[in-house]
mmCIF file of C-alpha atoms in Angstrom:
data_model
loop_
_atom_site.group_PDB
_atom_site.id
_atom_site.type_symbol
_atom_site.label_atom_id
_atom_site.label_comp_id
_atom_site.label_asym_id
_atom_site.label_seq_id
_atom_site.Cartn_x
_atom_site.Cartn_y
_atom_site.Cartn_z
ATOM 1 C CA MET A 13 10.202 -13.181 -40.538
ATOM 2 C CA ASN A 14 11.931 -15.876 -38.281
ATOM 3 C CA THR A 15 9.931 -18.037 -36.114
ATOM 4 C CA PRO A 16 10.806 -19.206 -32.784
ATOM 5 C CA SER A 17 11.341 -22.665 -33.607
ATOM 6 C CA ALA A 18 13.834 -21.792 -36.697
ATOM 7 C CA CYS A 19 16.188 -19.270 -34.565
ATOM 8 C CA SER A 20 19.549 -19.940 -34.336
ATOM 9 C CA VAL A 21 22.660 -18.703 -33.408
ATOM 10 C CA PRO A 22 23.533 -17.070 -36.876
ATOM 11 C CA ARG A 23 19.585 -15.910 -36.998
ATOM 12 C CA ALA A 24 20.059 -14.429 -33.584
ATOM 13 C CA VAL A 25 23.487 -12.414 -34.521
ATOM 14 C CA ALA A 26 21.760 -10.918 -37.564
ATOM 15 C CA ALA A 27 18.793 -10.218 -35.569
ATOM 16 C CA LEU A 28 20.707 -8.005 -33.198
ATOM 17 C CA ARG A 29 22.999 -6.408 -35.587
ATOM 18 C CA ARG A 30 19.791 -4.954 -37.535
ATOM 19 C CA GLY A 31 19.007 -3.740 -33.720
ATOM 20 C CA GLU A 32 16.204 -6.113 -33.110
ATOM 21 C CA VAL A 33 15.396 -7.979 -29.689
ATOM 22 C CA ILE A 34 15.719 -11.555 -29.149
ATOM 23 C CA GLY A 35 14.914 -14.135 -26.365
ATOM 24 C CA LEU A 36 18.431 -15.283 -24.855
ATOM 25 C CA PRO A 37 18.827 -18.112 -22.503
ATOM 26 C CA THR A 38 21.296 -17.889 -19.789
ATOM 27 C CA GLU A 39 22.274 -19.660 -16.763
ATOM 28 C CA THR A 40 19.995 -17.369 -14.353
ATOM 29 C CA VAL A 41 16.740 -16.418 -16.630
ATOM 30 C CA TYR A 42 16.057 -15.948 -20.141
ATOM 31 C CA GLY A 43 16.760 -12.726 -21.229
ATOM 32 C CA LEU A 44 15.347 -9.949 -23.582
ATOM 33 C CA ALA A 45 18.719 -9.065 -25.536
ATOM 34 C CA ALA A 46 19.390 -6.400 -27.654
ATOM 35 C CA ASP A 47 22.940 -4.175 -28.773
ATOM 36 C CA ALA A 48 24.063 -2.418 -25.927
ATOM 37 C CA GLY A 49 25.375 0.041 -27.797
ATOM 38 C CA ASN A 50 22.260 1.032 -30.101
ATOM 39 C CA ALA A 51 19.913 3.376 -28.313
ATOM 40 C CA GLN A 52 17.250 2.419 -31.031
ATOM 41 C CA ALA A 53 17.247 -1.188 -29.628
ATOM 42 C CA VAL A 54 17.825 -0.706 -26.048
ATOM 43 C CA ALA A 55 14.622 1.575 -26.525
ATOM 44 C CA ARG A 56 12.557 -1.568 -27.848
ATOM 45 C CA VAL A 57 13.765 -3.707 -24.737
ATOM 46 C CA PHE A 58 12.247 -1.124 -22.518
ATOM 47 C CA ALA A 59 8.955 -0.494 -24.650
ATOM 48 C CA LEU A 60 8.380 -4.412 -24.860
ATOM 49 C CA LYS A 61 9.228 -5.103 -21.112
ATOM 50 C CA GLN A 62 7.051 -2.024 -20.188
ATOM 51 C CA ARG A 63 10.115 -1.301 -18.138
ATOM 52 C CA PRO A 64 10.310 2.138 -16.007
ATOM 53 C CA ALA A 65 13.331 4.657 -18.289
ATOM 54 C CA ASP A 66 14.941 4.947 -14.801
ATOM 55 C CA HIS A 67 15.461 1.063 -14.025
ATOM 56 C CA PRO A 68 19.095 0.267 -15.436
ATOM 57 C CA LEU A 69 19.905 -2.487 -17.359
ATOM 58 C CA ILE A 70 22.772 -5.204 -16.756
ATOM 59 C CA VAL A 71 25.106 -5.268 -19.501
ATOM 60 C CA HIS A 72 25.991 -8.547 -20.822
ATOM 61 C CA LEU A 73 29.685 -9.389 -21.722
ATOM 62 C CA GLY A 74 31.309 -12.007 -23.407
ATOM 63 C CA SER A 75 34.545 -11.642 -22.450
ATOM 64 C CA VAL A 76 36.731 -10.428 -19.630
ATOM 65 C CA ALA A 77 38.687 -8.229 -22.088
ATOM 66 C CA GLN A 78 35.618 -6.406 -22.443
ATOM 67 C CA LEU A 79 35.274 -5.256 -18.747
ATOM 68 C CA ASP A 80 37.568 -2.503 -19.347
ATOM 69 C CA ALA A 81 35.467 -0.818 -22.223
ATOM 70 C CA TRP A 82 32.622 -0.844 -19.906
ATOM 71 C CA ALA A 83 33.553 0.515 -16.777
ATOM 72 C CA ARG A 84 36.523 2.973 -15.623
ATOM 73 C CA ALA A 85 38.770 2.745 -12.815
ATOM 74 C CA VAL A 86 38.198 -1.124 -11.942
ATOM 75 C CA PRO A 87 39.088 -1.951 -8.596
ATOM 76 C CA GLU A 88 41.360 -4.918 -7.679
ATOM 77 C CA ALA A 89 38.010 -6.408 -5.986
ATOM 78 C CA ALA A 90 36.346 -6.576 -9.408
ATOM 79 C CA ARG A 91 38.900 -8.265 -10.939
ATOM 80 C CA VAL A 92 39.302 -10.941 -8.177
ATOM 81 C CA LEU A 93 35.868 -11.443 -8.443
ATOM 82 C CA VAL A 94 36.051 -11.537 -12.369
ATOM 83 C CA ALA A 95 39.035 -14.354 -12.108
ATOM 84 C CA ARG A 96 36.675 -16.625 -9.882
ATOM 85 C CA TYR A 97 33.151 -16.251 -10.908
ATOM 86 C CA TRP A 98 33.014 -15.045 -14.536
ATOM 87 C CA PRO A 99 31.293 -16.705 -16.247
ATOM 88 C CA GLY A 100 28.697 -16.913 -13.961
ATOM 89 C CA PRO A 101 25.420 -15.370 -12.166
ATOM 90 C CA LEU A 102 27.346 -12.611 -10.705
ATOM 91 C CA THR A 103 26.845 -8.464 -11.644
ATOM 92 C CA LEU A 104 28.974 -6.444 -10.638
ATOM 93 C CA VAL A 105 28.089 -2.439 -10.327
ATOM 94 C CA LEU A 106 31.174 -0.187 -11.496
ATOM 95 C CA PRO A 107 31.667 3.359 -12.338
ATOM 96 C CA ARG A 108 30.373 3.354 -16.090
ATOM 97 C CA ALA A 109 32.516 4.314 -18.770
ATOM 98 C CA ALA A 110 32.128 7.443 -21.310
ATOM 99 C CA ARG A 111 30.470 5.035 -23.997
ATOM 100 C CA VAL A 112 27.692 3.507 -21.593
ATOM 101 C CA LEU A 113 24.172 4.883 -22.998
ATOM 102 C CA ASP A 114 22.013 6.511 -20.258
ATOM 103 C CA ALA A 115 19.067 4.671 -21.219
ATOM 104 C CA VAL A 116 21.048 1.604 -19.941
ATOM 105 C CA THR A 117 22.198 3.250 -16.521
ATOM 106 C CA GLY A 118 19.321 4.775 -15.705
ATOM 107 C CA GLY A 119 20.825 7.726 -16.040
ATOM 108 C CA GLN A 120 23.511 7.060 -13.369
ATOM 109 C CA ASP A 121 27.089 7.094 -13.072
ATOM 110 C CA THR A 122 27.363 3.282 -12.606
ATOM 111 C CA VAL A 123 26.827 0.279 -14.366
ATOM 112 C CA ALA A 124 26.064 -3.478 -13.987
ATOM 113 C CA LEU A 125 28.139 -5.755 -15.764
ATOM 114 C CA ARG A 126 27.898 -9.520 -16.209
ATOM 115 C CA MET A 127 29.567 -12.729 -18.230
ATOM 116 C CA PRO A 128 26.837 -15.018 -18.547
ATOM 117 C CA ALA A 129 28.224 -18.589 -18.489
ATOM 118 C CA HIS A 130 25.290 -20.327 -20.835
ATOM 119 C CA PRO A 131 27.102 -21.720 -23.805
ATOM 120 C CA LEU A 132 24.152 -20.394 -26.641
ATOM 121 C CA ALA A 133 24.934 -17.079 -24.496
ATOM 122 C CA ARG A 134 28.325 -16.849 -25.043
ATOM 123 C CA ALA A 135 28.305 -18.515 -28.545
ATOM 124 C CA VAL A 136 25.604 -15.155 -29.349
ATOM 125 C CA LEU A 137 28.018 -12.869 -27.700
ATOM 126 C CA ASP A 138 31.197 -14.316 -29.478
ATOM 127 C CA ALA A 139 29.548 -14.015 -32.489
ATOM 128 C CA PHE A 140 28.395 -10.652 -32.307
ATOM 129 C CA GLY A 141 31.440 -9.106 -30.942
ATOM 130 C CA GLY A 142 29.599 -6.539 -28.858
ATOM 131 C CA ALA A 143 27.979 -6.372 -25.592
ATOM 132 C CA LEU A 144 24.040 -7.296 -24.803
ATOM 133 C CA ALA A 145 21.600 -5.170 -22.747
ATOM 134 C CA ALA A 146 19.596 -7.948 -21.663
ATOM 135 C CA PRO A 147 16.763 -8.016 -18.790
ATOM 136 C CA SER A 148 14.547 -10.635 -17.767
ATOM 137 C CA ALA A 149 12.247 -11.374 -21.095
ATOM 138 C CA ASN A 150 8.867 -10.391 -19.181
ATOM 139 C CA ARG A 151 6.652 -7.970 -18.720
ATOM 140 C CA PHE A 152 8.368 -5.607 -15.936
ATOM 141 C CA GLY A 153 7.434 -6.720 -12.662
ATOM 142 C CA ARG A 154 6.227 -9.968 -13.234
ATOM 143 C CA ILE A 155 7.437 -13.513 -13.130
ATOM 144 C CA SER A 156 11.081 -14.041 -15.030
ATOM 145 C CA PRO A 157 11.164 -16.775 -17.372
ATOM 146 C CA THR A 158 13.358 -19.853 -17.084
ATOM 147 C CA ARG A 159 12.293 -21.696 -20.265
ATOM 148 C CA PRO A 160 11.782 -20.923 -23.838
ATOM 149 C CA GLU A 161 8.139 -21.443 -23.780
ATOM 150 C CA HIS A 162 7.684 -18.584 -21.128
ATOM 151 C CA VAL A 163 9.236 -15.846 -23.413
ATOM 152 C CA ARG A 164 6.873 -16.971 -26.228
ATOM 153 C CA ALA A 165 4.270 -16.742 -24.150
ATOM 154 C CA GLU A 166 5.171 -13.181 -22.844
ATOM 155 C CA PHE A 167 5.838 -11.675 -26.199
ATOM 156 C CA GLY A 168 4.467 -13.792 -29.419
ATOM 157 C CA ALA A 169 5.287 -12.564 -32.463
ATOM 158 C CA ALA A 170 6.624 -9.730 -31.269
ATOM 159 C CA VAL A 171 10.173 -11.519 -30.314
ATOM 160 C CA PRO A 172 10.149 -13.901 -33.279
ATOM 161 C CA CYS A 173 13.712 -15.266 -32.614
ATOM 162 C CA VAL A 174 14.116 -17.351 -29.137
ATOM 163 C CA LEU A 175 17.308 -19.453 -28.377
ATOM 164 C CA ASP A 176 16.152 -22.670 -27.115
ATOM 165 C CA GLY A 177 18.585 -23.204 -24.201
ATOM 166 C CA GLY A 178 16.384 -25.448 -22.385
ATOM 167 C CA ALA A 179 15.430 -24.940 -18.733
ATOM 168 C CA CYS A 180 17.725 -22.304 -16.818
ATOM 169 C CA ALA A 181 20.007 -24.120 -14.259
ATOM 170 C CA VAL A 182 20.295 -21.236 -11.969
ATOM 171 C CA GLY A 183 16.740 -20.078 -12.104
ATOM 172 C CA ILE A 184 16.781 -17.010 -10.193
ATOM 173 C CA GLU A 185 18.750 -13.691 -11.538
ATOM 174 C CA SER A 186 22.042 -13.189 -10.576
ATOM 175 C CA THR A 187 23.792 -11.590 -7.414
ATOM 176 C CA ILE A 188 24.474 -8.006 -7.758
ATOM 177 C CA LEU A 189 27.033 -6.637 -5.819
ATOM 178 C CA ASP A 190 27.978 -2.917 -5.618
ATOM 179 C CA LEU A 191 32.000 -2.036 -6.072
ATOM 180 C CA SER A 192 31.306 1.415 -7.054
ATOM 181 C CA ARG A 193 32.410 2.601 -3.399
ATOM 182 C CA ALA A 194 34.612 1.675 -0.890
ATOM 183 C CA THR A 195 32.402 -0.954 1.086
ATOM 184 C CA PRO A 196 31.189 -4.121 -1.171
ATOM 185 C CA ARG A 197 27.485 -4.160 -0.678
ATOM 186 C CA ILE A 198 25.162 -6.809 -2.037
ATOM 187 C CA LEU A 199 21.889 -5.217 -4.042
ATOM 188 C CA ARG A 200 20.292 -8.424 -5.126
ATOM 189 C CA PRO A 201 20.990 -11.612 -3.176
ATOM 190 C CA GLY A 202 21.673 -14.916 -5.613
ATOM 191 C CA ALA A 203 23.285 -18.039 -6.144
ATOM 192 C CA ILE A 204 26.746 -16.357 -5.289
ATOM 193 C CA THR A 205 26.147 -15.959 -1.725
ATOM 194 C CA ARG A 206 27.528 -13.247 0.788
ATOM 195 C CA ALA A 207 29.927 -15.756 2.266
ATOM 196 C CA MET A 208 31.233 -16.635 -1.548
ATOM 197 C CA LEU A 209 32.012 -13.092 -1.892
ATOM 198 C CA GLU A 210 33.603 -12.600 1.377
ATOM 199 C CA ALA A 211 35.695 -15.417 0.947
ATOM 200 C CA ALA A 212 36.959 -14.767 -2.361
ATOM 201 C CA LEU A 213 37.819 -10.957 -1.324
ATOM 202 C CA GLY A 214 38.747 -11.531 2.048
ATOM 203 C CA VAL A 215 37.068 -8.350 3.596
ATOM 204 C CA THR A 216 33.300 -8.093 5.236
ATOM 205 C CA VAL A 217 30.751 -7.293 2.491
ATOM 206 C CA ALA A 218 27.203 -5.742 3.283
ATOM 207 C CA ALA A 219 24.259 -6.865 2.035
ATOM 208 C CA GLY A 220 21.275 -4.456 1.647
ATOM 209 C CA ALA A 221 20.503 -1.834 -0.260
ATOM 210 C CA ASP A 222 21.722 1.751 1.806
ATOM 211 C CA ALA A 223 20.356 5.211 0.837
ATOM 212 C CA ALA A 224 23.210 5.816 -1.243
ATOM 213 C CA ALA A 225 23.257 2.346 -3.117
ATOM 214 C CA PRO A 226 22.952 2.737 -7.008
ATOM 215 C CA ARG A 227 19.255 1.779 -8.359
ATOM 216 C CA VAL A 228 19.587 -1.742 -9.837
ATOM 217 C CA SER A 229 17.548 -4.563 -11.451
ATOM 218 C CA GLY A 230 15.036 -6.145 -9.620
ATOM 219 C CA SER A 231 15.308 -3.923 -6.447
ATOM 220 C CA LEU A 232 11.656 -2.242 -6.261
ATOM 221 C CA PRO A 233 9.563 -3.703 -3.341
ATOM 222 C CA ALA A 234 7.239 -5.643 -5.568
ATOM 223 C CA HIS A 235 8.602 -7.583 -8.394
ATOM 224 C CA TYR A 236 8.719 -11.450 -9.964
ATOM 225 C CA ALA A 237 5.269 -11.703 -9.255
ATOM 226 C CA PRO A 238 2.215 -13.542 -10.297
ATOM 227 C CA ARG A 239 -0.940 -12.249 -11.356
ATOM 228 C CA THR A 240 -3.034 -14.375 -8.528
ATOM 229 C CA PRO A 241 -2.415 -13.200 -5.359
ATOM 230 C CA LEU A 242 0.313 -14.486 -3.255
ATOM 231 C CA ARG A 243 0.991 -15.190 0.523
ATOM 232 C CA LEU A 244 4.091 -16.126 2.311
ATOM 233 C CA LEU A 245 2.751 -19.023 5.401
ATOM 234 C CA PRO A 246 4.838 -21.227 7.669
ATOM 235 C CA ARG A 247 4.156 -25.003 7.245
ATOM 236 C CA ALA A 248 1.326 -25.128 9.858
ATOM 237 C CA GLU A 249 -0.830 -22.490 8.529
ATOM 238 C CA LEU A 250 -0.149 -23.511 5.275
ATOM 239 C CA LEU A 251 -0.951 -27.356 5.873
ATOM 240 C CA ALA A 252 -4.455 -25.930 7.424
ATOM 241 C CA GLN A 253 -5.577 -24.726 3.920
ATOM 242 C CA VAL A 254 -4.578 -27.749 1.607
ATOM 243 C CA GLY A 255 -7.661 -28.804 -0.735
ATOM 244 C CA ALA A 256 -9.119 -25.123 0.333
ATOM 245 C CA PRO A 257 -11.250 -23.760 -2.514
ATOM 246 C CA GLY A 258 -9.410 -21.625 -4.571
ATOM 247 C CA VAL A 259 -6.337 -22.197 -2.984
ATOM 248 C CA LEU A 260 -3.312 -23.749 -4.784
ATOM 249 C CA VAL A 261 0.060 -24.528 -2.316
ATOM 250 C CA LEU A 262 3.765 -24.219 -3.132
ATOM 251 C CA GLY A 263 5.436 -26.100 -0.603
ATOM 252 C CA HIS A 264 8.832 -28.094 0.032
ATOM 253 C CA GLY A 265 9.400 -30.907 1.951
ATOM 254 C CA PHE A 266 5.917 -32.782 2.222
ATOM 255 C CA ALA A 267 3.756 -34.932 -0.234
ATOM 256 C CA LEU A 268 0.847 -32.737 -2.028
ATOM 257 C CA PRO A 269 -1.719 -33.907 -4.216
ATOM 258 C CA PRO A 270 -1.102 -32.459 -7.825
ATOM 259 C CA GLN A 271 -4.786 -30.599 -7.744
ATOM 260 C CA ALA A 272 -3.556 -28.902 -4.378
ATOM 261 C CA GLY A 273 -0.306 -27.229 -5.669
ATOM 262 C CA LEU A 274 3.274 -28.541 -6.490
ATOM 263 C CA ARG A 275 6.205 -29.677 -4.303
ATOM 264 C CA LEU A 276 9.516 -28.063 -4.547
ATOM 265 C CA PRO A 277 13.147 -29.597 -3.888
ATOM 266 C CA THR A 278 14.211 -29.043 -0.194
ATOM 267 C CA THR A 279 17.893 -27.707 -1.121
ATOM 268 C CA ALA A 280 18.147 -23.814 -2.026
ATOM 269 C CA ALA A 281 19.697 -24.558 -5.372
ATOM 270 C CA GLY A 282 16.911 -27.099 -6.368
ATOM 271 C CA TYR A 283 14.080 -24.784 -4.906
ATOM 272 C CA ALA A 284 15.778 -21.901 -6.557
ATOM 273 C CA GLN A 285 15.900 -23.922 -10.389
ATOM 274 C CA ALA A 286 12.282 -24.950 -10.266
ATOM 275 C CA LEU A 287 10.812 -21.619 -8.671
ATOM 276 C CA TYR A 288 9.722 -19.492 -11.644
ATOM 277 C CA ALA A 289 8.295 -22.577 -13.355
ATOM 278 C CA ALA A 290 6.247 -23.553 -10.759
ATOM 279 C CA LEU A 291 4.657 -20.002 -9.990
ATOM 280 C CA ARG A 292 4.031 -19.894 -13.812
ATOM 281 C CA GLU A 293 2.102 -22.871 -13.586
ATOM 282 C CA LEU A 294 0.065 -22.328 -10.442
ATOM 283 C CA ASP A 295 -0.488 -18.678 -11.625
ATOM 284 C CA ALA A 296 -2.022 -20.200 -14.889
ATOM 285 C CA ARG A 297 -4.309 -22.500 -12.963
ATOM 286 C CA GLY A 298 -6.774 -19.210 -11.827
ATOM 287 C CA ALA A 299 -6.613 -20.032 -8.453
ATOM 288 C CA ARG A 300 -8.431 -17.136 -5.879
ATOM 289 C CA VAL A 301 -4.904 -17.439 -3.987
ATOM 290 C CA ILE A 302 -1.489 -18.876 -4.073
ATOM 291 C CA LEU A 303 -0.141 -20.032 -0.420
ATOM 292 C CA VAL A 304 3.979 -20.384 -0.302
ATOM 293 C CA GLU A 305 5.300 -22.008 2.549
ATOM 294 C CA GLN A 306 8.103 -20.015 4.144
ATOM 295 C CA VAL A 307 11.591 -21.094 3.142
ATOM 296 C CA PRO A 308 14.206 -21.545 5.703
ATOM 297 C CA ASP A 309 15.992 -18.436 7.170
ATOM 298 C CA ALA A 310 19.459 -19.534 6.141
ATOM 299 C CA PRO A 311 22.051 -17.474 4.012
ATOM 300 C CA GLU A 312 21.901 -20.150 1.158
ATOM 301 C CA TRP A 313 18.217 -19.075 0.775
ATOM 302 C CA ALA A 314 18.827 -15.612 0.698
ATOM 303 C CA GLY A 315 18.063 -15.309 -2.910
ATOM 304 C CA VAL A 316 14.792 -17.187 -3.040
ATOM 305 C CA ARG A 317 13.549 -15.433 0.317
ATOM 306 C CA ASP A 318 14.258 -11.835 -1.874
ATOM 307 C CA ARG A 319 12.314 -13.207 -4.815
ATOM 308 C CA LEU A 320 9.624 -14.803 -2.808
ATOM 309 C CA ALA A 321 9.039 -11.707 -0.796
ATOM 310 C CA ARG A 322 8.952 -9.605 -3.735
ATOM 311 C CA ALA A 323 6.619 -11.454 -5.543
ATOM 312 C CA ALA A 324 4.267 -11.563 -2.550
ATOM 313 C CA ALA A 325 4.464 -7.696 -2.504
ATOM 314 C CA GLY A 326 3.763 -7.518 -6.413
ATOM 315 C CA ALA A 327 1.303 -10.240 -6.539
ATOM 316 C CA GLY A 328 -2.422 -9.991 -7.947
ATOM 317 C CA ALA A 329 -1.113 -6.037 -8.826
ATOM 318 C CA ALA A 330 -3.033 -5.086 -11.963
ATOM 319 C CA ASP A 331 -0.992 -4.844 -15.436
#
């Protein structure tokens, strides 16, 4: 059996062809990747993650040429965005092609597609030749991994091949844009912002799931959560509790003694890149509660605000 340290692109591709699951670095987070066309391999992903069967996966493509093999009736808006933002942290929800497994879509008529930018992900996809179903490589509802050691800590020997791509550059999951209906709609915010999408398309883009929206990855109210209870507070309230027994603080823009918590960057991109690793570190310290400073209510912070709100909703819940 391969050890994590021995994993390489050829070993990863061989494992995928055997129907196994690998740890795959992307620019957003590390994925738990399997052959998207192999029902048994996809089932293994669900089992490892303890993921509900109706919670769809994102299919990762190796080239734009694969788009029409996995989606049908691809709208012009999708082609515009693919030309501008693929490879990159943008997932498009489109009408599914006949080949797509029900398990991948959660039984829906839509499929979520992305082309990752990380060079190791690209190398694996190029060598594999097919598409990969690759949700975040963590137990369902818990903190996403942004470093290879996070994946190893989650799954150990159950996922022996974890490619080491270093720390993820983006650090939160991709923006998910629904293009299966007339009005483009963001179902999960991320690094590709609403303003960027509107500038590319020249139309208004809606934000937030409506009643008819497809189910997508990361859309449940509680997600991305540490086991330690987590609360979001304005700075003044948070500062009053720095150093209190059993309290750890995650802030930005002010100094913190190391024993009291962690300080993250003041830019949205820098904060996002560091967020999940910081939450994992604080969660491992065994505090009574993690207090997180509220982040700015600005468009570029939408992805971070979304992840923190869902983390707070799910934090402390039993596995």
